[in-house]
Amino acid sequence: MLENPLEVDPTVDAIFKVCSGIFWSVTYLLILRRGIVDKSYGMPVVALCANLSWEFIFSFIHPHSTPQLYIDYAWLALDVGILVQYLKYGRKDFPEHLPVTLFYPTFLLTLLLSFLFILLLSREFNDLNGVYAAFSQNLLMSILFIQLLLKRNSPRGQSLYIALCKMIGTVFPSVLLYLYFPDSYFLVLLYVGIFIFDMTYLLLLYFKIKAAGLSPWARV
């Protein structure tokens, strides 16, 4: 449970939240663009379901204060676009040993479980700002991006700019939350873990794009 936060200048708080909002929004926009170009989806489905759930919960059920609330709205709208791409292109990555008729039920079950997990976790630990859920699912997302890259064995749906913007967009709230809760060692573990996996993903993606005979920095 996060209690007794230290004081942080409101201007610093707003700047860090807006910067995070910008970089994560750019991440989503780049995923959408890459999805259009590659005719694919760029976010692992479990991460997508977790994002949609978190953004809905903290937009409408336990709404954040501004400016984070408006950022949540923007993220939710962009993730709905990524959802459309997943529903359109996701069948090609669905396990071959399962009937394709399970594609939609599997997605709906994943979305429901993600929603309940984030909602109940936040209430159980009285974390109605969704901090634990946000960084936990961010770490999960970092790992899942690596898994998606290795599974596809290609940079389809991905670019270095997506990886960089995700990493930078996470650094801002990591620093901000550290200013508020410097003694939360669990959160520090999450910050460090996310950064390590994001750097690993960035390097793996760079070499995978190079191996495909493409220019990593020319692929937007």
PDB file of C-alpha atoms in Angstrom:
ATOM      1  CA  MET A   1       0.000   0.000   0.000  1.00  0.00           C
ATOM      2  CA  LEU A   2       1.367   3.408  -0.991  1.00  0.00           C
ATOM      3  CA  GLU A   3       1.088   5.813   1.918  1.00  0.00           C
ATOM      4  CA  ASN A   4       2.570   9.133   3.001  1.00  0.00           C
ATOM      5  CA  PRO A   5       3.950  10.381  -0.315  1.00  0.00           C
ATOM      6  CA  LEU A   6       6.624  13.039  -0.197  1.00  0.00           C
ATOM      7  CA  GLU A   7       5.774  16.483  -1.486  1.00  0.00           C
ATOM      8  CA  VAL A   8       6.480  17.137  -5.156  1.00  0.00           C
ATOM      9  CA  ASP A   9       6.080  20.508  -6.808  1.00  0.00           C
ATOM     10  CA  PRO A  10       2.743  20.495  -8.735  1.00  0.00           C
ATOM     11  CA  THR A  11       4.453  21.942 -11.806  1.00  0.00           C
ATOM     12  CA  VAL A  12       7.026  19.135 -11.790  1.00  0.00           C
ATOM     13  CA  ASP A  13       4.215  16.610 -11.349  1.00  0.00           C
ATOM     14  CA  ALA A  14       2.295  18.018 -14.329  1.00  0.00           C
ATOM     15  CA  ILE A  15       5.387  18.237 -16.565  1.00  0.00           C
ATOM     16  CA  PHE A  16       6.387  14.627 -15.914  1.00  0.00           C
ATOM     17  CA  LYS A  17       2.836  13.367 -16.507  1.00  0.00           C
ATOM     18  CA  VAL A  18       2.458  15.340 -19.736  1.00  0.00           C
ATOM     19  CA  CYS A  19       5.866  14.176 -21.009  1.00  0.00           C
ATOM     20  CA  SER A  20       4.929  10.574 -20.267  1.00  0.00           C
ATOM     21  CA  GLY A  21       1.580  11.126 -21.965  1.00  0.00           C
ATOM     22  CA  ILE A  22       3.251  12.511 -25.088  1.00  0.00           C
ATOM     23  CA  PHE A  23       5.827   9.730 -25.458  1.00  0.00           C
ATOM     24  CA  TRP A  24       3.326   6.944 -24.822  1.00  0.00           C
ATOM     25  CA  SER A  25       0.858   8.553 -27.255  1.00  0.00           C
ATOM     26  CA  VAL A  26       3.599   8.675 -29.884  1.00  0.00           C
ATOM     27  CA  THR A  27       4.326   5.005 -29.111  1.00  0.00           C
ATOM     28  CA  TYR A  28       0.709   4.101 -29.828  1.00  0.00           C
ATOM     29  CA  LEU A  29       0.600   6.234 -32.973  1.00  0.00           C
ATOM     30  CA  LEU A  30       3.756   4.574 -34.285  1.00  0.00           C
ATOM     31  CA  ILE A  31       2.307   1.133 -33.519  1.00  0.00           C
ATOM     32  CA  LEU A  32      -0.798   2.097 -35.481  1.00  0.00           C
ATOM     33  CA  ARG A  33       1.285   3.361 -38.397  1.00  0.00           C
ATOM     34  CA  ARG A  34       3.478   0.255 -38.437  1.00  0.00           C
ATOM     35  CA  GLY A  35       0.361  -1.902 -38.294  1.00  0.00           C
ATOM     36  CA  ILE A  36      -1.036  -0.186 -41.377  1.00  0.00           C
ATOM     37  CA  VAL A  37       2.246  -0.497 -43.291  1.00  0.00           C
ATOM     38  CA  ASP A  38       2.919  -4.118 -42.303  1.00  0.00           C
ATOM     39  CA  LYS A  39      -0.738  -5.203 -42.270  1.00  0.00           C
ATOM     40  CA  SER A  40      -0.234  -6.535 -38.772  1.00  0.00           C
ATOM     41  CA  TYR A  41      -0.688  -5.596 -35.118  1.00  0.00           C
ATOM     42  CA  GLY A  42       2.143  -4.275 -32.995  1.00  0.00           C
ATOM     43  CA  MET A  43       1.114  -4.866 -29.390  1.00  0.00           C
ATOM     44  CA  PRO A  44       0.951  -8.295 -27.720  1.00  0.00           C
ATOM     45  CA  VAL A  45      -2.663  -9.147 -26.961  1.00  0.00           C
ATOM     46  CA  VAL A  46      -2.241  -9.586 -23.186  1.00  0.00           C
ATOM     47  CA  ALA A  47      -0.538  -6.185 -22.983  1.00  0.00           C
ATOM     48  CA  LEU A  48      -3.280  -4.663 -25.131  1.00  0.00           C
ATOM     49  CA  CYS A  49      -6.024  -6.063 -22.892  1.00  0.00           C
ATOM     50  CA  ALA A  50      -4.223  -4.813 -19.790  1.00  0.00           C
ATOM     51  CA  ASN A  51      -3.806  -1.342 -21.288  1.00  0.00           C
ATOM     52  CA  LEU A  52      -7.435  -1.093 -22.357  1.00  0.00           C
ATOM     53  CA  SER A  53      -8.577  -2.225 -18.904  1.00  0.00           C
ATOM     54  CA  TRP A  54      -6.285   0.150 -17.000  1.00  0.00           C
ATOM     55  CA  GLU A  55      -7.237   3.133 -19.144  1.00  0.00           C
ATOM     56  CA  PHE A  56     -10.964   2.410 -18.869  1.00  0.00           C
ATOM     57  CA  ILE A  57     -10.860   1.859 -15.105  1.00  0.00           C
ATOM     58  CA  PHE A  58      -8.912   5.040 -14.377  1.00  0.00           C
ATOM     59  CA  SER A  59     -10.894   7.080 -16.851  1.00  0.00           C
ATOM     60  CA  PHE A  60     -14.392   6.124 -15.715  1.00  0.00           C
ATOM     61  CA  ILE A  61     -14.481   3.946 -12.573  1.00  0.00           C
ATOM     62  CA  HIS A  62     -11.702   5.500 -10.480  1.00  0.00           C
ATOM     63  CA  PRO A  63     -10.967   8.582 -12.605  1.00  0.00           C
ATOM     64  CA  HIS A  64      -7.618  10.278 -12.227  1.00  0.00           C
ATOM     65  CA  SER A  65      -7.261  13.992 -11.639  1.00  0.00           C
ATOM     66  CA  THR A  66      -6.148  16.219 -14.484  1.00  0.00           C
ATOM     67  CA  PRO A  67      -3.968  16.284 -16.508  1.00  0.00           C
ATOM     68  CA  GLN A  68      -3.667  12.497 -16.191  1.00  0.00           C
ATOM     69  CA  LEU A  69      -7.376  11.997 -16.836  1.00  0.00           C
ATOM     70  CA  TYR A  70      -7.156  13.630 -20.273  1.00  0.00           C
ATOM     71  CA  ILE A  71      -4.048  11.577 -21.024  1.00  0.00           C
ATOM     72  CA  ASP A  72      -5.994   8.430 -20.100  1.00  0.00           C
ATOM     73  CA  TYR A  73      -8.732   9.404 -22.556  1.00  0.00           C
ATOM     74  CA  ALA A  74      -6.184   9.858 -25.339  1.00  0.00           C
ATOM     75  CA  TRP A  75      -4.462   6.554 -24.572  1.00  0.00           C
ATOM     76  CA  LEU A  76      -7.780   4.704 -24.489  1.00  0.00           C
ATOM     77  CA  ALA A  77      -8.768   6.072 -27.899  1.00  0.00           C
ATOM     78  CA  LEU A  78      -5.414   5.096 -29.415  1.00  0.00           C
ATOM     79  CA  ASP A  79      -5.532   1.630 -27.878  1.00  0.00           C
ATOM     80  CA  VAL A  80      -8.978   1.094 -29.361  1.00  0.00           C
ATOM     81  CA  GLY A  81      -7.343   1.701 -32.744  1.00  0.00           C
ATOM     82  CA  ILE A  82      -4.668  -0.901 -31.931  1.00  0.00           C
ATOM     83  CA  LEU A  83      -7.474  -3.246 -30.847  1.00  0.00           C
ATOM     84  CA  VAL A  84      -9.086  -2.901 -34.277  1.00  0.00           C
ATOM     85  CA  GLN A  85      -5.782  -3.881 -35.888  1.00  0.00           C
ATOM     86  CA  TYR A  86      -5.434  -6.882 -33.597  1.00  0.00           C
ATOM     87  CA  LEU A  87      -8.939  -8.114 -34.391  1.00  0.00           C
ATOM     88  CA  LYS A  88      -8.250  -7.627 -38.111  1.00  0.00           C
ATOM     89  CA  TYR A  89      -4.797  -9.189 -38.321  1.00  0.00           C
ATOM     90  CA  GLY A  90      -4.418 -11.254 -35.164  1.00  0.00           C
ATOM     91  CA  ARG A  91      -5.705 -14.521 -36.599  1.00  0.00           C
ATOM     92  CA  LYS A  92      -2.460 -15.063 -38.520  1.00  0.00           C
ATOM     93  CA  ASP A  93      -0.589 -15.317 -35.194  1.00  0.00           C
ATOM     94  CA  PHE A  94      -3.231 -17.436 -33.454  1.00  0.00           C
ATOM     95  CA  PRO A  95      -1.843 -20.876 -32.441  1.00  0.00           C
ATOM     96  CA  GLU A  96      -2.232 -23.272 -35.357  1.00  0.00           C
ATOM     97  CA  HIS A  97      -3.145 -26.202 -33.113  1.00  0.00           C
ATOM     98  CA  LEU A  98      -6.251 -24.372 -31.860  1.00  0.00           C
ATOM     99  CA  PRO A  99      -9.455 -23.909 -33.877  1.00  0.00           C
ATOM    100  CA  VAL A 100      -9.703 -20.399 -35.289  1.00  0.00           C
ATOM    101  CA  THR A 101     -13.232 -20.187 -33.842  1.00  0.00           C
ATOM    102  CA  LEU A 102     -11.555 -19.697 -30.437  1.00  0.00           C
ATOM    103  CA  PHE A 103      -9.888 -16.451 -31.550  1.00  0.00           C
ATOM    104  CA  TYR A 104     -12.648 -14.100 -30.346  1.00  0.00           C
ATOM    105  CA  PRO A 105     -13.566 -16.046 -27.172  1.00  0.00           C
ATOM    106  CA  THR A 106      -9.874 -16.167 -26.199  1.00  0.00           C
ATOM    107  CA  PHE A 107      -9.557 -12.435 -26.676  1.00  0.00           C
ATOM    108  CA  LEU A 108     -12.718 -11.695 -24.683  1.00  0.00           C
ATOM    109  CA  LEU A 109     -11.612 -13.957 -21.828  1.00  0.00           C
ATOM    110  CA  THR A 110      -8.187 -12.277 -21.765  1.00  0.00           C
ATOM    111  CA  LEU A 111      -9.824  -8.849 -21.685  1.00  0.00           C
ATOM    112  CA  LEU A 112     -12.222  -9.831 -18.889  1.00  0.00           C
ATOM    113  CA  LEU A 113      -9.486 -11.342 -16.730  1.00  0.00           C
ATOM    114  CA  SER A 114      -7.233  -8.327 -17.310  1.00  0.00           C
ATOM    115  CA  PHE A 115     -10.025  -5.958 -16.313  1.00  0.00           C
ATOM    116  CA  LEU A 116     -10.878  -7.873 -13.133  1.00  0.00           C
ATOM    117  CA  PHE A 117      -7.226  -8.325 -12.163  1.00  0.00           C
ATOM    118  CA  ILE A 118      -6.460  -4.598 -12.414  1.00  0.00           C
ATOM    119  CA  LEU A 119      -9.706  -3.506 -10.760  1.00  0.00           C
ATOM    120  CA  LEU A 120      -9.432  -5.929  -7.842  1.00  0.00           C
ATOM    121  CA  LEU A 121      -5.698  -5.425  -7.387  1.00  0.00           C
ATOM    122  CA  SER A 122      -6.197  -1.680  -7.112  1.00  0.00           C
ATOM    123  CA  ARG A 123      -9.020  -2.082  -4.601  1.00  0.00           C
ATOM    124  CA  GLU A 124      -7.296  -4.807  -2.585  1.00  0.00           C
ATOM    125  CA  PHE A 125      -4.233  -2.612  -2.039  1.00  0.00           C
ATOM    126  CA  ASN A 126      -6.204   0.643  -1.872  1.00  0.00           C
ATOM    127  CA  ASP A 127      -4.228   1.902  -4.871  1.00  0.00           C
ATOM    128  CA  LEU A 128      -6.952   3.823  -6.660  1.00  0.00           C
ATOM    129  CA  ASN A 129      -4.403   5.618  -8.828  1.00  0.00           C
ATOM    130  CA  GLY A 130      -3.407   2.273 -10.354  1.00  0.00           C
ATOM    131  CA  VAL A 131       0.317   2.659  -9.701  1.00  0.00           C
ATOM    132  CA  TYR A 132       1.055  -0.996  -8.883  1.00  0.00           C
ATOM    133  CA  ALA A 133      -1.039  -2.203 -11.802  1.00  0.00           C
ATOM    134  CA  ALA A 134       0.493   0.306 -14.223  1.00  0.00           C
ATOM    135  CA  PHE A 135       4.112  -0.627 -13.558  1.00  0.00           C
ATOM    136  CA  SER A 136       3.396  -4.347 -13.215  1.00  0.00           C
ATOM    137  CA  GLN A 137       1.693  -4.483 -16.590  1.00  0.00           C
ATOM    138  CA  ASN A 138       4.397  -2.256 -18.051  1.00  0.00           C
ATOM    139  CA  LEU A 139       6.989  -4.849 -17.022  1.00  0.00           C
ATOM    140  CA  LEU A 140       4.792  -7.570 -18.482  1.00  0.00           C
ATOM    141  CA  MET A 141       4.518  -5.571 -21.709  1.00  0.00           C
ATOM    142  CA  SER A 142       8.295  -5.208 -21.941  1.00  0.00           C
ATOM    143  CA  ILE A 143       8.710  -8.974 -21.659  1.00  0.00           C
ATOM    144  CA  LEU A 144       5.878  -9.672 -24.093  1.00  0.00           C
ATOM    145  CA  PHE A 145       7.368  -7.399 -26.763  1.00  0.00           C
ATOM    146  CA  ILE A 146      10.509  -9.530 -26.633  1.00  0.00           C
ATOM    147  CA  GLN A 147       8.422 -12.700 -26.794  1.00  0.00           C
ATOM    148  CA  LEU A 148       6.476 -11.365 -29.799  1.00  0.00           C
ATOM    149  CA  LEU A 149       9.691 -10.466 -31.626  1.00  0.00           C
ATOM    150  CA  LEU A 150      11.201 -13.917 -31.011  1.00  0.00           C
ATOM    151  CA  LYS A 151       7.967 -15.686 -31.935  1.00  0.00           C
ATOM    152  CA  ARG A 152       7.624 -13.854 -35.237  1.00  0.00           C
ATOM    153  CA  ASN A 153      11.368 -13.921 -35.887  1.00  0.00           C
ATOM    154  CA  SER A 154      10.881 -10.665 -37.779  1.00  0.00           C
ATOM    155  CA  PRO A 155      10.398  -6.956 -36.989  1.00  0.00           C
ATOM    156  CA  ARG A 156       6.849  -7.032 -38.394  1.00  0.00           C
ATOM    157  CA  GLY A 157       4.702  -4.460 -36.609  1.00  0.00           C
ATOM    158  CA  GLN A 158       7.673  -2.984 -34.740  1.00  0.00           C
ATOM    159  CA  SER A 159      10.278  -0.235 -35.073  1.00  0.00           C
ATOM    160  CA  LEU A 160      13.119   1.158 -32.981  1.00  0.00           C
ATOM    161  CA  TYR A 161      11.137   4.369 -32.538  1.00  0.00           C
ATOM    162  CA  ILE A 162       8.299   2.427 -30.906  1.00  0.00           C
ATOM    163  CA  ALA A 163      10.771   0.789 -28.533  1.00  0.00           C
ATOM    164  CA  LEU A 164      12.499   4.089 -27.731  1.00  0.00           C
ATOM    165  CA  CYS A 165       9.288   6.028 -27.110  1.00  0.00           C
ATOM    166  CA  LYS A 166       7.959   3.280 -24.840  1.00  0.00           C
ATOM    167  CA  MET A 167      11.184   3.333 -22.843  1.00  0.00           C
ATOM    168  CA  ILE A 168      11.329   7.131 -22.543  1.00  0.00           C
ATOM    169  CA  GLY A 169       7.616   7.331 -21.809  1.00  0.00           C
ATOM    170  CA  THR A 170       8.169   4.985 -18.855  1.00  0.00           C
ATOM    171  CA  VAL A 171      11.231   6.793 -17.492  1.00  0.00           C
ATOM    172  CA  PHE A 172       9.194   9.929 -16.741  1.00  0.00           C
ATOM    173  CA  PRO A 173       6.594   8.284 -14.447  1.00  0.00           C
ATOM    174  CA  SER A 174       9.316   6.091 -12.922  1.00  0.00           C
ATOM    175  CA  VAL A 175      11.255   9.164 -11.811  1.00  0.00           C
ATOM    176  CA  LEU A 176       8.078  10.944 -10.707  1.00  0.00           C
ATOM    177  CA  LEU A 177       6.859   8.033  -8.604  1.00  0.00           C
ATOM    178  CA  TYR A 178      10.329   7.642  -7.104  1.00  0.00           C
ATOM    179  CA  LEU A 179      10.133  11.285  -5.996  1.00  0.00           C
ATOM    180  CA  TYR A 180       6.820  10.527  -4.293  1.00  0.00           C
ATOM    181  CA  PHE A 181       7.743   7.110  -2.838  1.00  0.00           C
ATOM    182  CA  PRO A 182      11.545   6.718  -2.611  1.00  0.00           C
ATOM    183  CA  ASP A 183      11.209   3.957   0.000  1.00  0.00           C
ATOM    184  CA  SER A 184       9.005   1.682  -2.118  1.00  0.00           C
ATOM    185  CA  TYR A 185      11.559  -0.977  -3.020  1.00  0.00           C
ATOM    186  CA  PHE A 186       8.961  -2.984  -4.912  1.00  0.00           C
ATOM    187  CA  LEU A 187       8.338  -0.046  -7.248  1.00  0.00           C
ATOM    188  CA  VAL A 188      12.088   0.482  -7.639  1.00  0.00           C
ATOM    189  CA  LEU A 189      12.366  -3.161  -8.672  1.00  0.00           C
ATOM    190  CA  LEU A 190       9.662  -2.589 -11.286  1.00  0.00           C
ATOM    191  CA  TYR A 191      11.349   0.586 -12.613  1.00  0.00           C
ATOM    192  CA  VAL A 192      14.693  -1.186 -12.996  1.00  0.00           C
ATOM    193  CA  GLY A 193      13.163  -4.353 -14.414  1.00  0.00           C
ATOM    194  CA  ILE A 194      11.223  -2.433 -17.053  1.00  0.00           C
ATOM    195  CA  PHE A 195      14.314  -0.487 -18.099  1.00  0.00           C
ATOM    196  CA  ILE A 196      16.415  -3.640 -18.405  1.00  0.00           C
ATOM    197  CA  PHE A 197      13.854  -5.447 -20.548  1.00  0.00           C
ATOM    198  CA  ASP A 198      13.208  -2.331 -22.652  1.00  0.00           C
ATOM    199  CA  MET A 199      16.927  -2.021 -23.374  1.00  0.00           C
ATOM    200  CA  THR A 200      17.097  -5.742 -24.174  1.00  0.00           C
ATOM    201  CA  TYR A 201      14.157  -5.409 -26.554  1.00  0.00           C
ATOM    202  CA  LEU A 202      15.703  -2.364 -28.226  1.00  0.00           C
ATOM    203  CA  LEU A 203      18.960  -4.210 -28.898  1.00  0.00           C
ATOM    204  CA  LEU A 204      17.259  -7.411 -30.078  1.00  0.00           C
ATOM    205  CA  LEU A 205      15.023  -5.422 -32.411  1.00  0.00           C
ATOM    206  CA  TYR A 206      17.971  -3.446 -33.796  1.00  0.00           C
ATOM    207  CA  PHE A 207      19.857  -6.605 -34.746  1.00  0.00           C
ATOM    208  CA  LYS A 208      16.714  -8.303 -36.060  1.00  0.00           C
ATOM    209  CA  ILE A 209      16.016  -5.367 -38.399  1.00  0.00           C
ATOM    210  CA  LYS A 210      19.660  -5.387 -39.519  1.00  0.00           C
ATOM    211  CA  ALA A 211      19.463  -9.130 -40.167  1.00  0.00           C
ATOM    212  CA  ALA A 212      16.433  -8.534 -42.371  1.00  0.00           C
ATOM    213  CA  GLY A 213      18.568  -6.259 -44.572  1.00  0.00           C
ATOM    214  CA  LEU A 214      16.785  -3.105 -43.481  1.00  0.00           C
ATOM    215  CA  SER A 215      18.032   0.152 -42.024  1.00  0.00           C
ATOM    216  CA  PRO A 216      16.945   0.229 -38.356  1.00  0.00           C
ATOM    217  CA  TRP A 217      16.684   4.026 -38.124  1.00  0.00           C
ATOM    218  CA  ALA A 218      14.975   4.445 -41.511  1.00  0.00           C
ATOM    219  CA  ARG A 219      12.110   2.140 -40.446  1.00  0.00           C
ATOM    220  CA  VAL A 220       9.533   4.398 -38.794  1.00  0.00           C
TER     221      VAL A 220
END
